[in-house]
Amino acid sequence: MTQQVLDQKVQQAIDQFNALDEKICHFTNILGLLGWDARTYAPKKGKPIFAKAKGTLSTETFKLSISKEMGECLDTLCQPEVFHQLDLPTQSCVRERKQDYEKSKRIPTDVYNEYVVLASNANDAWEQARENDDFSYFEPYLEKMVEMKKRFAEYFGYEKHPYDALLDEYEPGLTVEKLDPLFADLRESSIKLLNRIQQSSRKPNSKIFDQNFDVEKQKEFAQFIIEKLGYDLDAGRLDETTHPFAMGINTGDVRITTRYEQDNPRMAIFGTIHETGHALYEQGVNPDYEGRVIRRGASFGIHESQSRFLENFVGRTEEFWKFFYQDLKAHFPNELNGISLDEFYRAINAVEPSLIRVEADELTYNLHIMLRYEIEKGLIAGDIKVKDLPEVWNDKVKDYLGITPPSNRLGVLQDVHWSHGGIGYFPSYSLGNLYGAQMLNKVLSDLPDFYEHIEKGEFMKIREWLGEHVHQYGKLYTPGELIKKVTGEELDAKYLVDYLEQKYTKLYDL
Amino acid sequence: MTQQVLDQKVQQAIDQFNALDEKICHFTNILGLLGWDARTYAPKKGKPIFAKAKGTLSTETFKLSISKEMGECLDTLCQPEVFHQLDLPTQSCVRERKQDYEKSKRIPTDVYNEYVVLASNANDAWEQARENDDFSYFEPYLEKMVEMKKRFAEYFGYEKHPYDALLDEYEPGLTVEKLDPLFADLRESSIKLLNRIQQSSRKPNSKIFDQNFDVEKQKEFAQFIIEKLGYDLDAGRLDETTHPFAMGINTGDVRITTRYEQDNPRMAIFGTIHETGHALYEQGVNPDYEGRVIRRGASFGIHESQSRFLENFVGRTEEFWKFFYQDLKAHFPNELNGISLDEFYRAINAVEPSLIRVEADELTYNLHIMLRYEIEKGLIAGDIKVKDLPEVWNDKVKDYLGITPPSNRLGVLQDVHWSHGGIGYFPSYSLGNLYGAQMLNKVLSDLPDFYEHIEKGEFMKIREWLGEHVHQYGKLYTPGELIKKVTGEELDAKYLVDYLEQKYTKLYDL
C-alpha cells in the first residue's frame, strides 16, 4: 500500500474508533445519571422495574466495548507504526479501550453472566447476613465469589501473584510486589505512631460533637464550604444520601451527595469536603476530552488522592478552621459556645482505634485498609479460607488496632465491596492517601504559602495547582505516569509516613 | 411448511418482536428519565453536553424501531392468518410498532435529519421572537416548519385532508372530517354560553387570589391533596418546574411537577390535580404491559381526558371543596378569612375571556384550542400564509373571545408547540375535555353517588372506575375503540356541551 492509502486507512480507523468511543461514553454517562437517580430521587416501586431498563443499556454498552468493530479499530490502531503516529489523547484512549477489550474478551460470556447473577445474589445474602449478624448467610456466596475472582485472575493473566490481575482493575499497573513494601512501611510507622498517641496525656475532647446539631444549619454550612472551595454549582449539585458519593456525568455535571447526622456534624462536614475533592477533579478535566474514555479520573487511587487531599490535607488543618470556625460557630452558637478553635481542631483530629472503617480517623484508616488487603491477597492465593474469615478478621483487627470486634456485623460483615465482587478495590483508599501526601509535598514546594492561602479562605491557587498538575489530564496518563509527572518520583510511602508523623507529633505533643 | 414448522416460525417472530419491543421500551423509559432530569435537577452547564448523550440514545432507539429486524418481525406477524392467532396485547403491540415503522420508514433519513435541526433552530428563534415580541424572528423558521410538515403529511399519506396525517400522530384515527363537526358543536354552544355569562349579573370575586399565599404552605397543601386523590408517592414524586408535567417512566415511577405562584394559588392547586390525573393513568396501567409499547396511554387526547377529569370534573366541583376548603383555610387562615365556601367555589370557576391559553378557564379554554386548530388546518392546506399569522391570530381571538391581543407575545407567539413541530397536537387538549365529559356521563350512571364520594373525600371508587375502564388498558385499544368500549358510543360533543351548559347555568344563575 502507498503511504497515502495507508494514511487514509488509519484515518478511517481513527474516525471509526472515536465515534465508537464517544457512543460508549455517552451510554456510560447516561448510566451514571441513572445511578445517581436510583440513589437519590427514584421512587422505590419503580426501582426494580427500572433496573431492567438500566440492565439493557448496560449490556448494550458492554457489547459495544467488545464489538467486532472495536476489535478491528484496535487491531489497526495498535500496530506500532500506526500507534506512534497518533496524538497523545488518542493513544491514551486506544490504550484504555484496548485494556478493556482484552480483559472483557477473555471472560467467556456464560461465565460473565454467571458472575452478574452471583454478584446480585451475594449482595442480597450479604445484606441478610449483616442484618442478622450471621456470617453463614454470606459464606457460601463469598466462597463462590472468591472462586469466581480467582478464575477472573486466570483469564486476565498476571506475572507473579494472581491478586495482581484484580488490583490492575482499579489501579492499572499496580502489583503485590509494588504494594507490599509501600504498605509495610506505612503499617509499621502507623502502628508505632498509634502506640505513642495512645500513651500521650493529650486527650482531645470528641464529646463536643455529642449534641444536637440542627440539620438545616448543617446544610447551610455545607453549601457555604463547597462554594468557598470552588465547587461550581452551575456544573453540579449537592443532595442527600445514606452513602455519600460523587458522580461525574460530564465536566459540566458533577453531582455530589452527603449525609447529615444530627449528633455528628463531622459526617456532613468532612464527607462533603471529601466528595468536593472528587468533584473538583471531574469538573477540572480538559473539556476537549468530553465524549472520550480519558475524560474520567486516572484511577480509583488517584481519584481518592484528590478527595483525601481536600478532606485531610486542607479540611483538617488548623488553618482551614482558622478561617471557617467562626462561620461554623455562627451556625451553632449554643453548641459550640465556649469551645476554642484549638479544642475544636484537636477534636476533629482525635485518633482512636475503632471498629468501623468509614468512621476511622486519618491515621487508623490505613490500618483498616491494610488488614483488608492482607485478607484479599490470602483469599485469592488460597492461603485464607472463606469459612475462617470471621476469625481471621478479628485476629487482624486485634493485631492492627488492638481491639476485637464484638460481632461480625461490626467486623467482617461491615463492607459491601466483596459482595459486589469488588475484591482489589480496598487498596485504592490508602493509595489515595499515599498519592495525596506525595502531591502535598510537591504543592508545598511550589506554593510555599499554601497554608496562608487556606487561612485566608482562598482556595483558587490550590485548585489551580491541582487542576494544572492532575485534574486537566483525566486518564491521559496512567496513574504511574501521572505521579511521576507530578512529583518527579515513583510512589513512595515516606511522604505519608512523614506527614502523619509530623501532624500527630504536634497534635499530641509526642 | 407443516403447521408445526409454521407455528415454530411464528413463535420465533413473536419472541424476537417482544425482545425488540422491550429494548425500545427500555430505551424510551430511560429517555423519559433524562427528560425529567433535564427539566428538574440537571445543572445548567451539563445540559448542552448531556444533550449529545441523549441524542445518541435517541438515535439508537429510532434505529431499532425501523430496523431490518423489526421489519421482518412485522412482516411475519402482520400476515392476517398469523395476526389473528396472536393474543390481544401482542396484536396491539404489533399494531403500534407497525404504524410507527411505516411512518418512520417513509421519511427519508436526510429529510428527518433536516427536520431535527430545523426543530432545534426554530425553537431558538421562537424563544428570541417571544422575548423580543417580534414575530419576524420566528416567521422564516415557521414557514420552513409548515413546509416540512406538509411534506410529512405527503409521506405519511391521507385520504382527504393533509392535516389528517398530522392529527393521526397524536390521535390515531382522527380526521378533520370527524373533528370539524365535534368542534363546530362545541364552538357554537360555548360562544353562546359565554355571551350569556357575560351578561349575567353574577360577578365572581377572583380578587381573593390577589394576595400572598406562602409557597411552603402551598406545597404542604398540594402534597395533602395528591395523597388524598390516591397518587402513590412510593411510585412517584412531586417536584417543581416552570412548566408542570407528568412523566411516566414505568408503572412504579410516574413523576409529576407543579408550579407555585405566590400570588396565584390556583396555579399549583389545579396544576397539581391535573398532573395527578395523568399520573393515576400511568400508575394504573396493567403492570403486565411493562416493557411493551402498550404500557403508555391510549393517545394524547385520552391522556388529557384523565387529567381534565380530575382537574375539572372532580377538582372544580362544589363537593370537592366542601371537603377540602377547611383544609385550605387551615393553611391560609388570614388570606381566606371571611371568604365563604360559595364565594371561593365561584371564584375558582370564574369565566372570563383572556389572552393566554394556559390561564384560561374551563369554558373559554376550548375556544383557544379551536382557533389554533383552524389556523393549523389552514396552514397545512395552504389557505393561511405564515406571514399573515399575527393578523389571522388576532382576528380569530377577536372572533372567538371578543378581545384583541395587544402584542404577538400575548398572541401568536405564546405557545411553544409549533416551534417543535407539534402541529396537530393542540386538538388533544379539547379532545381530552370531550372524552372526559362523555366518560363522566357514564361514571354518573355507574356511580350514582359520585358527588357524595367526592364530598366525603373518598376517591377510591372513582379511581377504581377509571382504573377498570380506562387506566388498566394502556394502549391495548385505540382511542376510538376505547371510548366506545367505555361509553358504548362514538365520541360525541353533546356531553361536554351539556356539562358546560348545566354547570354555568347554575353558577351564573342563567
PDB file of C-alpha atoms in Angstrom, chain B residues 235-414:
ATOM      1  CA  ALA B 235     -44.419   5.093  42.816  1.00  0.00           C
ATOM      2  CA  GLY B 236     -43.820   8.733  42.026  1.00  0.00           C
ATOM      3  CA  ARG B 237     -42.778  12.111  43.338  1.00  0.00           C
ATOM      4  CA  LEU B 238     -43.800  15.747  43.173  1.00  0.00           C
ATOM      5  CA  ASP B 239     -41.215  18.334  42.122  1.00  0.00           C
ATOM      6  CA  GLU B 240     -41.290  21.935  40.997  1.00  0.00           C
ATOM      7  CA  THR B 241     -40.775  23.210  37.444  1.00  0.00           C
ATOM      8  CA  THR B 242     -41.751  26.296  35.449  1.00  0.00           C
ATOM      9  CA  HIS B 243     -43.821  24.189  33.077  1.00  0.00           C
ATOM     10  CA  PRO B 244     -45.588  21.434  35.028  1.00  0.00           C
ATOM     11  CA  PHE B 245     -45.676  17.944  33.540  1.00  0.00           C
ATOM     12  CA  ALA B 246     -46.226  14.280  34.318  1.00  0.00           C
ATOM     13  CA  MET B 247     -43.621  11.720  33.267  1.00  0.00           C
ATOM     14  CA  GLY B 248     -44.434   8.036  33.350  1.00  0.00           C
ATOM     15  CA  ILE B 249     -41.106   6.238  33.405  1.00  0.00           C
ATOM     16  CA  ASN B 250     -42.741   2.965  34.350  1.00  0.00           C
ATOM     17  CA  THR B 251     -45.838   1.911  36.306  1.00  0.00           C
ATOM     18  CA  GLY B 252     -43.818   2.143  39.526  1.00  0.00           C
ATOM     19  CA  ASP B 253     -42.309   5.519  38.705  1.00  0.00           C
ATOM     20  CA  VAL B 254     -44.638   8.234  37.495  1.00  0.00           C
ATOM     21  CA  ARG B 255     -43.331  11.657  38.440  1.00  0.00           C
ATOM     22  CA  ILE B 256     -45.238  14.901  38.424  1.00  0.00           C
ATOM     23  CA  THR B 257     -44.211  18.518  38.750  1.00  0.00           C
ATOM     24  CA  THR B 258     -46.058  21.678  39.567  1.00  0.00           C
ATOM     25  CA  ARG B 259     -45.508  25.405  39.773  1.00  0.00           C
ATOM     26  CA  TYR B 260     -46.056  27.548  42.832  1.00  0.00           C
ATOM     27  CA  GLU B 261     -47.011  31.185  42.337  1.00  0.00           C
ATOM     28  CA  GLN B 262     -47.198  33.228  45.477  1.00  0.00           C
ATOM     29  CA  ASP B 263     -49.955  35.478  44.146  1.00  0.00           C
ATOM     30  CA  ASN B 264     -51.959  32.761  42.457  1.00  0.00           C
ATOM     31  CA  PRO B 265     -52.512  29.553  44.429  1.00  0.00           C
ATOM     32  CA  ARG B 266     -54.861  28.273  41.730  1.00  0.00           C
ATOM     33  CA  MET B 267     -51.830  27.525  39.564  1.00  0.00           C
ATOM     34  CA  ALA B 268     -50.416  24.963  41.995  1.00  0.00           C
ATOM     35  CA  ILE B 269     -53.754  23.570  43.179  1.00  0.00           C
ATOM     36  CA  PHE B 270     -55.301  22.847  39.809  1.00  0.00           C
ATOM     37  CA  GLY B 271     -51.999  22.217  38.069  1.00  0.00           C
ATOM     38  CA  THR B 272     -51.149  19.554  40.623  1.00  0.00           C
ATOM     39  CA  ILE B 273     -54.577  17.934  40.388  1.00  0.00           C
ATOM     40  CA  HIS B 274     -54.264  17.971  36.590  1.00  0.00           C
ATOM     41  CA  GLU B 275     -50.878  16.237  36.600  1.00  0.00           C
ATOM     42  CA  THR B 276     -52.153  13.783  39.206  1.00  0.00           C
ATOM     43  CA  GLY B 277     -54.841  12.820  36.708  1.00  0.00           C
ATOM     44  CA  HIS B 278     -52.138  11.976  34.160  1.00  0.00           C
ATOM     45  CA  ALA B 279     -50.157  10.147  36.833  1.00  0.00           C
ATOM     46  CA  LEU B 280     -53.033   7.978  38.078  1.00  0.00           C
ATOM     47  CA  TYR B 281     -53.465   6.841  34.480  1.00  0.00           C
ATOM     48  CA  GLU B 282     -49.843   5.745  34.129  1.00  0.00           C
ATOM     49  CA  GLN B 283     -49.676   4.245  37.623  1.00  0.00           C
ATOM     50  CA  GLY B 284     -52.815   2.286  36.803  1.00  0.00           C
ATOM     51  CA  VAL B 285     -51.782   0.564  33.575  1.00  0.00           C
ATOM     52  CA  ASN B 286     -51.682  -3.224  33.805  1.00  0.00           C
ATOM     53  CA  PRO B 287     -48.184  -3.988  35.130  1.00  0.00           C
ATOM     54  CA  ASP B 288     -48.032  -6.990  32.783  1.00  0.00           C
ATOM     55  CA  TYR B 289     -47.616  -4.462  29.992  1.00  0.00           C
ATOM     56  CA  GLU B 290     -44.322  -3.238  31.444  1.00  0.00           C
ATOM     57  CA  GLY B 291     -41.648  -3.427  28.748  1.00  0.00           C
ATOM     58  CA  ARG B 292     -44.240  -3.348  25.966  1.00  0.00           C
ATOM     59  CA  VAL B 293     -45.288  -0.440  23.791  1.00  0.00           C
ATOM     60  CA  ILE B 294     -48.873  -0.691  25.059  1.00  0.00           C
ATOM     61  CA  ARG B 295     -47.769   0.356  28.552  1.00  0.00           C
ATOM     62  CA  ARG B 296     -48.443   4.007  27.717  1.00  0.00           C
ATOM     63  CA  GLY B 297     -51.673   5.978  27.454  1.00  0.00           C
ATOM     64  CA  ALA B 298     -54.018   5.274  24.546  1.00  0.00           C
ATOM     65  CA  SER B 299     -53.451   8.705  22.958  1.00  0.00           C
ATOM     66  CA  PHE B 300     -52.730  12.292  23.856  1.00  0.00           C
ATOM     67  CA  GLY B 301     -56.439  13.017  23.881  1.00  0.00           C
ATOM     68  CA  ILE B 302     -57.279  10.093  26.152  1.00  0.00           C
ATOM     69  CA  HIS B 303     -54.409  11.041  28.429  1.00  0.00           C
ATOM     70  CA  GLU B 304     -55.727  14.567  28.619  1.00  0.00           C
ATOM     71  CA  SER B 305     -59.193  13.222  29.395  1.00  0.00           C
ATOM     72  CA  GLN B 306     -57.799  11.738  32.607  1.00  0.00           C
ATOM     73  CA  SER B 307     -56.068  14.922  33.719  1.00  0.00           C
ATOM     74  CA  ARG B 308     -59.080  17.084  32.854  1.00  0.00           C
ATOM     75  CA  PHE B 309     -61.393  14.655  34.548  1.00  0.00           C
ATOM     76  CA  LEU B 310     -59.567  15.045  37.827  1.00  0.00           C
ATOM     77  CA  GLU B 311     -58.884  18.742  37.466  1.00  0.00           C
ATOM     78  CA  ASN B 312     -62.315  19.867  36.322  1.00  0.00           C
ATOM     79  CA  PHE B 313     -64.950  17.197  36.868  1.00  0.00           C
ATOM     80  CA  VAL B 314     -63.618  16.396  40.327  1.00  0.00           C
ATOM     81  CA  GLY B 315     -61.368  19.267  41.407  1.00  0.00           C
ATOM     82  CA  ARG B 316     -63.572  22.188  40.415  1.00  0.00           C
ATOM     83  CA  THR B 317     -66.781  20.828  41.896  1.00  0.00           C
ATOM     84  CA  GLU B 318     -68.522  22.303  44.893  1.00  0.00           C
ATOM     85  CA  GLU B 319     -68.356  18.875  46.589  1.00  0.00           C
ATOM     86  CA  PHE B 320     -64.613  18.713  46.259  1.00  0.00           C
ATOM     87  CA  TRP B 321     -64.258  21.976  48.079  1.00  0.00           C
ATOM     88  CA  LYS B 322     -66.864  21.061  50.642  1.00  0.00           C
ATOM     89  CA  PHE B 323     -64.277  18.520  51.658  1.00  0.00           C
ATOM     90  CA  PHE B 324     -61.026  20.417  51.056  1.00  0.00           C
ATOM     91  CA  TYR B 325     -61.892  24.034  51.763  1.00  0.00           C
ATOM     92  CA  GLN B 326     -61.490  23.750  55.509  1.00  0.00           C
ATOM     93  CA  ASP B 327     -58.021  22.312  54.975  1.00  0.00           C
ATOM     94  CA  LEU B 328     -57.126  25.073  52.570  1.00  0.00           C
ATOM     95  CA  LYS B 329     -58.403  27.607  55.084  1.00  0.00           C
ATOM     96  CA  ALA B 330     -56.314  25.977  57.795  1.00  0.00           C
ATOM     97  CA  HIS B 331     -53.267  26.566  55.567  1.00  0.00           C
ATOM     98  CA  PHE B 332     -54.247  30.165  54.806  1.00  0.00           C
ATOM     99  CA  PRO B 333     -56.349  31.392  57.725  1.00  0.00           C
ATOM    100  CA  ASN B 334     -55.623  35.073  57.120  1.00  0.00           C
ATOM    101  CA  GLU B 335     -55.809  35.094  53.360  1.00  0.00           C
ATOM    102  CA  LEU B 336     -59.149  33.260  53.255  1.00  0.00           C
ATOM    103  CA  ASN B 337     -60.592  34.872  56.340  1.00  0.00           C
ATOM    104  CA  GLY B 338     -64.219  35.756  55.705  1.00  0.00           C
ATOM    105  CA  ILE B 339     -64.306  34.076  52.291  1.00  0.00           C
ATOM    106  CA  SER B 340     -67.202  31.639  52.246  1.00  0.00           C
ATOM    107  CA  LEU B 341     -67.066  28.289  50.501  1.00  0.00           C
ATOM    108  CA  ASP B 342     -69.605  29.564  48.000  1.00  0.00           C
ATOM    109  CA  GLU B 343     -67.535  32.643  47.202  1.00  0.00           C
ATOM    110  CA  PHE B 344     -64.417  30.513  46.821  1.00  0.00           C
ATOM    111  CA  TYR B 345     -66.172  27.976  44.623  1.00  0.00           C
ATOM    112  CA  ARG B 346     -67.483  30.692  42.327  1.00  0.00           C
ATOM    113  CA  ALA B 347     -64.076  32.342  42.177  1.00  0.00           C
ATOM    114  CA  ILE B 348     -62.277  29.193  41.034  1.00  0.00           C
ATOM    115  CA  ASN B 349     -64.875  28.781  38.319  1.00  0.00           C
ATOM    116  CA  ALA B 350     -64.954  32.359  37.104  1.00  0.00           C
ATOM    117  CA  VAL B 351     -65.310  32.607  33.321  1.00  0.00           C
ATOM    118  CA  GLU B 352     -63.555  35.430  31.571  1.00  0.00           C
ATOM    119  CA  PRO B 353     -62.157  35.666  28.039  1.00  0.00           C
ATOM    120  CA  SER B 354     -58.398  36.007  28.328  1.00  0.00           C
ATOM    121  CA  LEU B 355     -55.415  36.041  26.036  1.00  0.00           C
ATOM    122  CA  ILE B 356     -53.308  33.175  27.354  1.00  0.00           C
ATOM    123  CA  ARG B 357     -54.417  29.610  26.758  1.00  0.00           C
ATOM    124  CA  VAL B 358     -52.749  28.070  29.796  1.00  0.00           C
ATOM    125  CA  GLU B 359     -54.501  30.531  32.084  1.00  0.00           C
ATOM    126  CA  ALA B 360     -57.931  30.153  30.523  1.00  0.00           C
ATOM    127  CA  ASP B 361     -60.998  28.939  32.395  1.00  0.00           C
ATOM    128  CA  GLU B 362     -62.789  25.667  31.701  1.00  0.00           C
ATOM    129  CA  LEU B 363     -65.200  27.166  29.181  1.00  0.00           C
ATOM    130  CA  THR B 364     -63.037  29.518  27.127  1.00  0.00           C
ATOM    131  CA  TYR B 365     -60.122  27.063  27.082  1.00  0.00           C
ATOM    132  CA  ASN B 366     -61.717  25.135  24.238  1.00  0.00           C
ATOM    133  CA  LEU B 367     -62.107  28.326  22.209  1.00  0.00           C
ATOM    134  CA  HIS B 368     -58.354  28.856  22.481  1.00  0.00           C
ATOM    135  CA  ILE B 369     -57.854  25.339  21.137  1.00  0.00           C
ATOM    136  CA  MET B 370     -60.320  25.661  18.325  1.00  0.00           C
ATOM    137  CA  LEU B 371     -58.798  28.816  16.912  1.00  0.00           C
ATOM    138  CA  ARG B 372     -55.415  27.063  16.867  1.00  0.00           C
ATOM    139  CA  TYR B 373     -56.967  24.094  15.143  1.00  0.00           C
ATOM    140  CA  GLU B 374     -58.492  26.308  12.468  1.00  0.00           C
ATOM    141  CA  ILE B 375     -55.157  28.004  11.911  1.00  0.00           C
ATOM    142  CA  GLU B 376     -53.215  24.735  11.716  1.00  0.00           C
ATOM    143  CA  LYS B 377     -55.658  23.303   9.209  1.00  0.00           C
ATOM    144  CA  GLY B 378     -55.367  26.461   7.125  1.00  0.00           C
ATOM    145  CA  LEU B 379     -51.576  26.446   7.243  1.00  0.00           C
ATOM    146  CA  ILE B 380     -51.344  22.820   6.145  1.00  0.00           C
ATOM    147  CA  ALA B 381     -53.997  23.217   3.460  1.00  0.00           C
ATOM    148  CA  GLY B 382     -52.214  26.354   2.234  1.00  0.00           C
ATOM    149  CA  ASP B 383     -55.200  28.634   2.893  1.00  0.00           C
ATOM    150  CA  ILE B 384     -53.312  30.610   5.517  1.00  0.00           C
ATOM    151  CA  LYS B 385     -49.841  32.038   4.948  1.00  0.00           C
ATOM    152  CA  VAL B 386     -47.335  32.140   7.777  1.00  0.00           C
ATOM    153  CA  LYS B 387     -46.591  35.798   7.129  1.00  0.00           C
ATOM    154  CA  ASP B 388     -50.247  36.657   7.785  1.00  0.00           C
ATOM    155  CA  LEU B 389     -50.347  34.741  11.034  1.00  0.00           C
ATOM    156  CA  PRO B 390     -50.256  37.612  13.537  1.00  0.00           C
ATOM    157  CA  GLU B 391     -53.218  39.216  11.834  1.00  0.00           C
ATOM    158  CA  VAL B 392     -55.091  35.961  11.374  1.00  0.00           C
ATOM    159  CA  TRP B 393     -54.444  35.097  15.016  1.00  0.00           C
ATOM    160  CA  ASN B 394     -55.735  38.390  16.321  1.00  0.00           C
ATOM    161  CA  ASP B 395     -58.815  38.232  14.105  1.00  0.00           C
ATOM    162  CA  LYS B 396     -59.629  34.762  15.364  1.00  0.00           C
ATOM    163  CA  VAL B 397     -59.143  35.753  19.001  1.00  0.00           C
ATOM    164  CA  LYS B 398     -61.480  38.677  18.426  1.00  0.00           C
ATOM    165  CA  ASP B 399     -63.928  36.401  16.695  1.00  0.00           C
ATOM    166  CA  TYR B 400     -63.839  33.600  19.317  1.00  0.00           C
ATOM    167  CA  LEU B 401     -63.217  35.535  22.506  1.00  0.00           C
ATOM    168  CA  GLY B 402     -64.167  39.092  21.771  1.00  0.00           C
ATOM    169  CA  ILE B 403     -60.798  40.525  22.747  1.00  0.00           C
ATOM    170  CA  THR B 404     -57.663  41.556  20.872  1.00  0.00           C
ATOM    171  CA  PRO B 405     -54.081  40.713  21.868  1.00  0.00           C
ATOM    172  CA  PRO B 406     -52.070  43.899  22.411  1.00  0.00           C
ATOM    173  CA  SER B 407     -48.902  42.105  21.277  1.00  0.00           C
ATOM    174  CA  ASN B 408     -47.772  38.978  19.468  1.00  0.00           C
ATOM    175  CA  ARG B 409     -46.177  37.797  22.669  1.00  0.00           C
ATOM    176  CA  LEU B 410     -49.645  37.610  24.189  1.00  0.00           C
ATOM    177  CA  GLY B 411     -50.915  36.330  20.873  1.00  0.00           C
ATOM    178  CA  VAL B 412     -49.447  34.112  18.204  1.00  0.00           C
ATOM    179  CA  LEU B 413     -46.109  33.719  19.982  1.00  0.00           C
ATOM    180  CA  GLN B 414     -47.426  32.349  23.265  1.00  0.00           C
TER     181      GLN B 414
END
